[in-house]
Coordinates of C-alpha atoms and ligand atoms in Angstrom, one line a residue:
X257 CA -26.8 107.2 241.0
X258 CA -30.1 104.9 241.4
X259 CA -30.1 102.2 244.1
X260 CA -33.2 99.6 243.2
X261 CA -34.0 96.3 244.7
X262 CA -36.8 93.9 242.5
X263 CA -38.9 91.9 245.6
X264 CA -41.5 91.1 243.7
X265 CA -43.0 91.9 240.1
X266 CA -44.7 94.9 241.2
X267 CA -42.3 95.7 244.4
X268 CA -38.7 97.5 245.1
X269 CA -37.0 98.4 247.6
X270 CA -35.6 102.2 246.8
X271 CA -34.7 102.5 250.4
X272 CA -31.0 103.9 251.8
X273 CA -28.3 103.2 253.8
X274 CA -26.6 105.9 256.1
X275 CA -23.2 105.1 256.7
X276 CA -22.3 108.5 258.6
X277 CA -24.5 108.5 262.0
X278 CA -22.3 107.7 264.7
X279 CA -26.0 107.2 266.5
X280 CA -28.9 106.0 266.3
X281 CA -31.8 108.8 268.2
X282 CA -28.4 110.2 268.5
X283 CA -28.2 107.2 272.3
X284 CA -27.3 103.5 270.6
X285 CA -23.9 103.5 268.6
X286 CA -23.8 102.6 265.1
X287 CA -21.1 100.9 264.0
X288 CA -22.6 99.2 261.0
X289 CA -25.0 101.8 260.0
X290 CA -28.4 101.6 259.5
X291 CA -31.0 101.3 257.0
X292 CA -33.7 103.2 256.2
X293 CA -36.1 101.6 253.7
X294 CA -39.5 102.2 252.3
X295 CA -40.9 100.7 249.1
X296 CA -42.1 101.0 245.9
X297 CA -45.8 99.1 244.8
X298 CA -46.3 100.1 240.6
X299 CA -49.9 98.6 239.9
X300 CA -52.7 99.9 238.3
X301 CA -52.3 103.2 241.4
X302 CA -48.8 103.6 242.3
X303 CA -48.0 103.4 245.7
X304 CA -44.9 104.2 248.3
X305 CA -44.5 103.0 252.1
X306 CA -43.5 105.7 254.7
X307 CA -40.8 107.4 254.0
X308 CA -37.1 108.3 255.3
X309 CA -34.3 110.1 257.0
X310 CA -33.7 113.5 255.7
X311 CA -29.9 112.4 256.2
X312 CA -30.1 110.5 251.8
X313 CA -32.8 112.4 250.8
X314 CA -30.7 112.3 247.9
X315 CA -31.2 108.9 247.4
X316 CA -34.2 108.2 248.5
X317 CA -36.2 110.5 245.9
X318 CA -33.9 109.7 243.7
X319 CA -34.7 106.1 244.0
X320 CA -37.7 107.4 244.2
X321 CA -38.0 109.3 240.6
X322 CA -36.5 105.8 239.0
X323 CA -38.7 103.6 240.9
X324 CA -41.9 105.2 239.1
X325 CA -40.2 105.6 235.8
X326 CA -41.7 109.1 234.7
X327 CA -45.3 107.9 236.8
X328 CA -47.1 110.2 238.8
X329 CA -47.9 108.8 242.6
X330 CA -51.2 108.1 244.2
X331 CA -51.0 107.0 247.8
X332 CA -48.4 107.4 250.1
X333 CA -48.7 105.1 252.7
X334 CA -47.7 105.5 256.2
X335 CA -46.8 103.0 258.8
X336 CA -44.9 105.5 261.4
X337 CA -45.0 109.4 261.6
X338 CA -41.0 109.2 264.1
X339 CA -39.2 111.2 261.7
X340 CA -36.4 108.4 260.7
X341 CA -39.1 107.4 257.9
X342 CA -41.4 110.6 257.5
X343 CA -38.9 113.1 257.5
X344 CA -39.3 113.4 253.3
X345 CA -42.7 113.2 254.0
X346 CA -43.2 116.9 253.2
X347 CA -41.3 116.4 250.0
X348 CA -43.3 114.3 248.9
X349 CA -46.2 116.2 249.0
X350 CA -45.1 119.7 247.5
X351 CA -43.0 116.5 244.9
X352 CA -46.7 115.2 244.2
X353 CA -49.5 117.2 244.8
X354 CA -51.7 114.9 243.3
X355 CA -50.8 112.7 246.2
X356 CA -52.6 110.7 248.8
X357 CA -52.0 110.8 252.4
X358 CA -53.1 107.2 253.8
X359 CA -52.8 106.9 256.8
X360 CA -54.4 105.9 260.6
X361 CA -55.9 109.0 262.6
X362 CA -53.5 109.2 264.7
X363 CA -50.9 109.6 262.2
X364 CA -52.6 111.8 260.3
X365 CA -52.4 114.4 263.4
X366 CA -48.8 113.7 264.1
X367 CA -48.3 114.6 260.1
X368 CA -50.6 117.8 261.0
X369 CA -48.1 118.4 264.3
X370 CA -44.3 118.1 261.8
X371 CA -46.2 119.5 258.2
X372 CA -49.1 121.7 259.5
X373 CA -48.6 123.5 256.2
X374 CA -49.7 120.3 254.5
X375 CA -53.2 120.1 257.1
X376 CA -55.3 119.7 254.3
X377 CA -53.4 117.5 251.9
X378 CA -55.9 114.6 250.1
X379 CA -56.5 111.7 253.2
X380 CA -57.5 108.4 253.4
X381 CA -58.2 107.1 257.0
X382 CA -57.4 103.8 257.8
X383 CA -58.1 101.4 260.3
X384 CA -57.6 98.1 261.3
X385 CA -59.7 96.0 259.2
X386 CA -59.6 98.9 256.4
X387 CA -58.2 97.2 252.8
X388 CA -56.4 100.0 250.0
X389 CA -57.6 98.0 246.6
X390 CA -54.8 99.8 243.8
X391 CA -55.1 96.5 241.3
X392 CA -54.3 93.0 241.6
X393 CA -53.2 94.5 245.0
X394 CA -54.5 94.8 248.2
X395 CA -53.6 95.8 250.9
X396 CA -55.3 95.1 254.5
X397 CA -54.4 97.1 257.2
X398 CA -53.5 96.1 260.9
X399 CA -53.1 98.7 263.4
X400 CA -50.1 98.4 266.1
X401 CA -49.5 100.4 268.7
X402 CA -46.6 100.7 270.4
X403 CA -44.7 98.4 268.0
X404 CA -42.5 101.6 269.3
X405 CA -45.0 104.4 268.9
X406 CA -48.6 104.7 269.5
X407 CA -49.8 105.3 265.5
X408 CA -47.7 102.4 264.0
X409 CA -49.6 99.8 261.4
X410 CA -48.4 97.4 259.5
X411 CA -50.3 96.7 256.1
X412 CA -50.2 93.5 254.6
X413 CA -50.6 93.1 250.5
X414 CA -52.4 89.8 249.7
X415 CA -51.2 89.5 246.5
X416 CA -47.7 88.6 247.1
X417 CA -48.5 87.6 250.9
X418 CA -46.2 91.3 252.3
X419 CA -46.2 92.1 255.2
X420 CA -44.7 95.9 255.5
X421 CA -44.1 95.8 258.8
X422 CA -42.4 98.9 260.2
X423 CA -40.2 99.0 263.0
X424 CA -41.0 95.2 263.7
X425 CA -37.6 92.8 262.5
X426 CA -36.1 95.5 261.6
X427 CA -32.9 96.2 262.2
X428 CA -29.6 98.1 263.2
X429 CA -27.3 97.9 260.4
X430 CA -26.5 99.1 256.8
X431 CA -27.8 97.2 254.4
X432 CA -25.5 96.6 250.4
X433 CA -26.1 95.2 247.7
X434 CA -29.0 92.2 248.0
X435 CA -32.0 93.6 250.2
X436 CA -32.5 90.2 251.0
X437 CA -31.8 88.7 254.6
X438 CA -30.7 84.9 253.3
X439 CA -28.7 86.3 250.9
X440 CA -26.7 87.6 253.6
X441 CA -25.1 85.5 256.9
X442 CA -28.3 87.0 258.8
X443 CA -26.9 85.5 261.3
X444 CA -23.6 86.0 261.9
X445 CA -24.2 89.5 260.3
X446 CA -27.4 91.4 262.1
X447 CA -28.8 88.8 264.2
X448 CA -26.7 90.7 267.3
X449 CA -28.2 93.9 266.0
X450 CA -31.6 93.0 265.3
X451 CA -31.5 91.9 268.6
X452 CA -30.4 95.2 270.3
X453 CA -32.0 96.8 268.0
X454 CA -35.7 95.1 269.4
X455 CA -34.4 95.0 272.9
X456 CA -33.4 98.9 273.4
X457 CA -36.3 100.1 270.8
X458 CA -39.1 98.3 271.2
X459 CA -38.3 96.1 275.0
X460 CA -40.5 98.3 276.5
X461 CA -43.2 97.1 274.6
X462 CA -43.4 92.8 274.8
X463 CA -47.2 92.7 275.1
X464 CA -48.2 94.9 272.5
X465 CA -45.3 92.8 270.3
X466 CA -46.7 89.7 271.5
X467 CA -50.7 91.1 270.1
X468 CA -49.3 91.9 266.4
X469 CA -47.7 88.8 266.6
X470 CA -51.2 86.8 267.2
X471 CA -52.8 89.1 264.7
X472 CA -50.4 88.1 261.4
X473 CA -50.6 84.5 263.5
X474 CA -53.1 83.5 260.2
X475 CA -51.8 85.3 257.7
X476 CA -50.1 83.6 254.7
X477 CA -46.3 85.7 254.8
X478 CA -44.2 85.1 252.7
X479 CA -42.0 88.2 252.3
X480 CA -41.7 90.3 255.4
X481 CA -40.4 94.6 254.5
X482 CA -39.1 96.2 257.1
X483 CA -38.4 100.0 257.9
X484 CA -35.0 99.3 258.6
X485 CA -32.2 96.0 258.0
X486 CA -32.4 93.0 255.4
X487 CA -35.8 92.1 253.8
X488 CA -36.7 88.8 255.3
X489 CA -38.1 85.8 252.5
X490 CA -36.4 82.6 253.0
X491 CA -36.0 82.1 257.6
X492 CA -39.0 83.9 258.6
X493 CA -39.9 80.8 261.3
X494 CA -36.9 81.7 262.1
X495 CA -37.2 85.0 263.0
X496 CA -41.3 85.1 264.4
X497 CA -39.4 82.8 267.0
X498 CA -37.0 84.7 268.6
X499 CA -39.9 87.9 268.1
X500 CA -42.2 85.6 270.1
X501 CA -38.8 84.7 272.5
X502 CA -38.3 88.1 272.7
X503 CA -41.6 89.8 273.6
X504 CA -42.2 87.3 276.3
X505 CA -39.4 88.3 277.6
X506 CA -38.5 84.5 277.7
X507 CA -33.9 84.2 277.7
X508 CA -33.0 83.0 274.6
X509 CA -30.1 81.3 275.9
X510 CA -29.5 79.7 279.6
X511 CA -26.3 81.9 279.4
X512 CA -25.1 83.7 281.9
X513 CA -23.9 87.7 281.7
X514 CA -21.3 89.2 284.1
X515 CA -21.4 92.7 284.2
X516 CA -19.4 95.1 286.4
X517 CA -18.0 97.9 287.2
X518 CA -14.9 99.1 288.9
X519 CA -12.8 102.1 289.7
X520 CA -8.6 100.7 289.9
X521 CA -10.1 97.2 288.9
X522 CA -10.7 95.8 292.7
X523 CA -14.4 94.8 292.0
X524 CA -13.4 93.7 288.4
X525 CA -10.6 91.2 289.7
X526 CA -13.3 90.1 291.5
X527 CA -16.0 89.9 288.6
X528 CA -13.7 87.5 286.4
X529 CA -13.0 85.3 289.5
X530 CA -16.6 84.7 289.3
X531 CA -17.4 84.1 286.0
X532 CA -14.9 81.6 285.9
X533 CA -16.2 79.6 289.1
X534 CA -20.1 79.9 287.8
X535 CA -19.2 78.9 284.5
X536 CA -17.0 76.2 285.8
X537 CA -20.3 75.4 288.4
X538 CA -22.9 75.6 286.0
X539 CA -21.4 74.2 282.4
X540 CA -22.9 77.5 280.5
X541 CA -21.3 79.9 278.9
X542 CA -20.6 83.1 280.8
X543 CA -19.9 86.3 279.2
X544 CA -18.3 89.4 281.3
X545 CA -18.4 93.4 279.8
X546 CA -17.2 95.9 282.2
X547 CA -20.3 99.1 281.9
X548 CA -17.5 101.3 281.5
X549 CA -16.7 100.3 278.7
X550 CA -20.0 98.5 276.8
X551 CA -22.5 100.8 276.2
X552 CA -25.9 100.3 278.2
X553 CA -27.1 98.9 274.6
X554 CA -25.3 95.7 274.1
X555 CA -25.5 95.4 277.5
X556 CA -29.6 95.5 277.5
X557 CA -29.1 93.2 274.4
X558 CA -27.2 90.7 276.8
X559 CA -30.0 90.9 279.5
X560 CA -32.2 89.6 276.6
X561 CA -30.1 87.0 275.8
X562 CA -29.4 85.4 278.4
X563 CA -31.2 83.7 281.4
X564 CA -29.5 84.8 284.4
X565 CA -27.8 88.3 285.6
X566 CA -25.0 88.8 288.4
X567 CA -24.0 92.7 289.0
X568 CA -20.2 93.5 290.8
X569 CA -20.7 96.8 291.7
X570 CA -18.9 99.7 293.8
X571 CA -20.4 101.3 296.1
X572 CA -19.9 105.5 294.8
X573 CA -21.0 108.8 296.9
X574 CA -22.2 106.4 299.6
X575 CA -25.0 104.6 296.6
X576 CA -24.5 102.7 293.5
X577 CA -21.6 103.4 290.8
X578 CA -23.4 105.5 288.0
X579 CA -23.0 103.4 285.3
X580 CA -24.5 100.2 286.9
X581 CA -27.2 102.8 287.6
X582 CA -27.8 103.8 283.8
X583 CA -28.0 100.4 283.6
X584 CA -30.2 99.1 286.3
X585 CA -32.8 101.4 285.8
X586 CA -32.8 101.0 281.7
X587 CA -33.3 97.2 282.5
X588 CA -36.3 98.8 285.2
X589 CA -37.6 101.2 281.6
X590 CA -37.8 98.3 279.5
X591 CA -39.7 96.4 282.3
X592 CA -37.5 93.3 282.0
X593 CA -38.6 90.3 283.0
X594 CA -38.1 86.4 284.1
X595 CA -34.4 88.0 284.6
X596 CA -32.1 86.0 288.1
X597 CA -30.2 88.6 289.4
X598 CA -27.2 87.8 291.8
X599 CA -26.1 90.9 293.1
X600 CA -22.2 92.0 294.9
X601 CA -21.1 94.4 296.1
X602 CA -17.6 96.5 297.0
X603 CA -17.5 98.9 299.8
X604 CA -14.0 99.7 301.2
X605 CA -15.4 101.1 304.4
X606 CA -19.2 100.7 304.2
X607 CA -20.5 98.4 301.1
X608 CA -24.3 99.1 300.6
X609 CA -24.6 98.6 296.8
X610 CA -26.0 95.8 296.8
X611 CA -28.8 96.3 299.2
X612 CA -29.7 99.6 296.7
X613 CA -30.0 97.7 293.9
X614 CA -31.8 95.3 295.1
X615 CA -34.1 98.0 296.1
X616 CA -33.7 99.0 292.1
X617 CA -34.8 95.7 290.7
X618 CA -37.2 94.5 293.5
X619 CA -39.7 96.3 292.4
X620 CA -40.4 94.6 288.8
X621 CA -41.8 91.7 287.6
X622 CA -41.3 88.2 287.8
X623 CA -37.6 89.2 288.7
X624 CA -35.4 87.1 290.9
X625 CA -33.3 88.3 293.4
X626 CA -30.7 85.2 295.0
X627 CA -30.7 86.1 299.1
X628 CA -27.4 85.3 298.6
X629 CA -23.7 88.1 298.8
X630 CA -21.1 89.1 298.0
X631 CA -19.9 91.3 299.7
X632 CA -16.2 92.6 298.9
X633 CA -14.3 94.7 301.4
X634 CA -11.4 96.3 299.0
X635 CA -10.1 94.0 297.1
X636 CA -11.7 89.9 297.3
X637 CA -8.8 87.4 299.5
X638 CA -8.2 84.0 299.5
X639 CA -9.3 84.4 303.0
X640 CA -13.0 85.1 301.1
X641 CA -12.7 81.4 298.7
X642 CA -15.7 80.0 300.8
X643 CA -17.6 82.8 300.2
X644 CA -17.0 83.4 297.1
X645 CA -18.3 80.3 296.5
X646 CA -21.1 80.3 297.7
X647 CA -21.6 83.0 295.7
X648 CA -21.2 81.7 292.6
X649 CA -22.9 77.6 293.4
X650 CA -26.5 80.0 293.9
X651 CA -25.9 81.6 290.4
X652 CA -24.7 77.8 289.1
X653 CA -27.4 76.5 291.0
X654 CA -30.2 78.8 290.7
Ligands
LIG241 FE1 -37.3 103.4 263.0 FE2 -39.6 103.4 265.5 O1 -39.2 104.4 263.9

């Protein structure tokens, strides 16, 4: 059954959500599903903006046919060639043989890699500053390399003031009922997942997102149509402000994040005692997570939100406990900046985790590692009260 949403008089959202996929990119848990958005512009010419993942192929094709209402499809604009948006390009080129592909040069090279049988399809190459007039509407193309792949472009429709933003401003989570964010409680329903999506998918490319934000600043944007998640009308300044913070690696809050690993509960006990003291001394919210229980993507999202990060880690095979090591590797791989780290280690005979964690973190840009560390010998005892107090005071005052 068709499931089409009107965005403006000429623009229809025809995307679909997958509720059964358990992990995005086979990595990131999707407890609330994910939407694959695409849009059809009905003008003198008809334009499809991107396709979808093959998991929602039937819904996508049925919606597309319904949106076209018997008209042919003149153009497909490819903003991004990642398969969650490009898996149906082959089907579209077969179903609408008179179509012209509109994309950047690099996207077209990728299209030929994925679909070598379509290498001779009619192609209109666009680049930064190119336009495509479809009748009333003119699309203006803006290069957005590495947001999140190198070929990414966004486009701006100057008639309806719509930004087609590719992966930018997207979120995990299915979209049901209304497609508009302002008809949901975005902060309650989507904000945490928007942050987790940004941090894990686009987080590494903050400089490139900053460049895109600068290019978008002069535009009168009334609607943002991303490739995932709800469409934004109201709330665009809030969203732009979030992206400004996230892409500049500015902590969203001065909350404090405590992440621990613990084999038998002793390191956990110390982490919980420290968290309580840090909260008491700082007056700030403190969030505590077990790195073995919480998927790393949620911890990364919390890194984007919090200003200080306190790590409690057992020494394991003379190294860093594996779950904590994975977290540290992700923090480094995503190029986190502007954070304060405090390190605590446990070891029954030879604690070295703090030194090794510091070695992982010290190569990062604009990161402070507190000199005051906490070493636990098996169990944090009442006799250790002074060193716990010194550690938590250092965190609270940093
Ligand atoms: Fe949603 Fe980078 O693809």
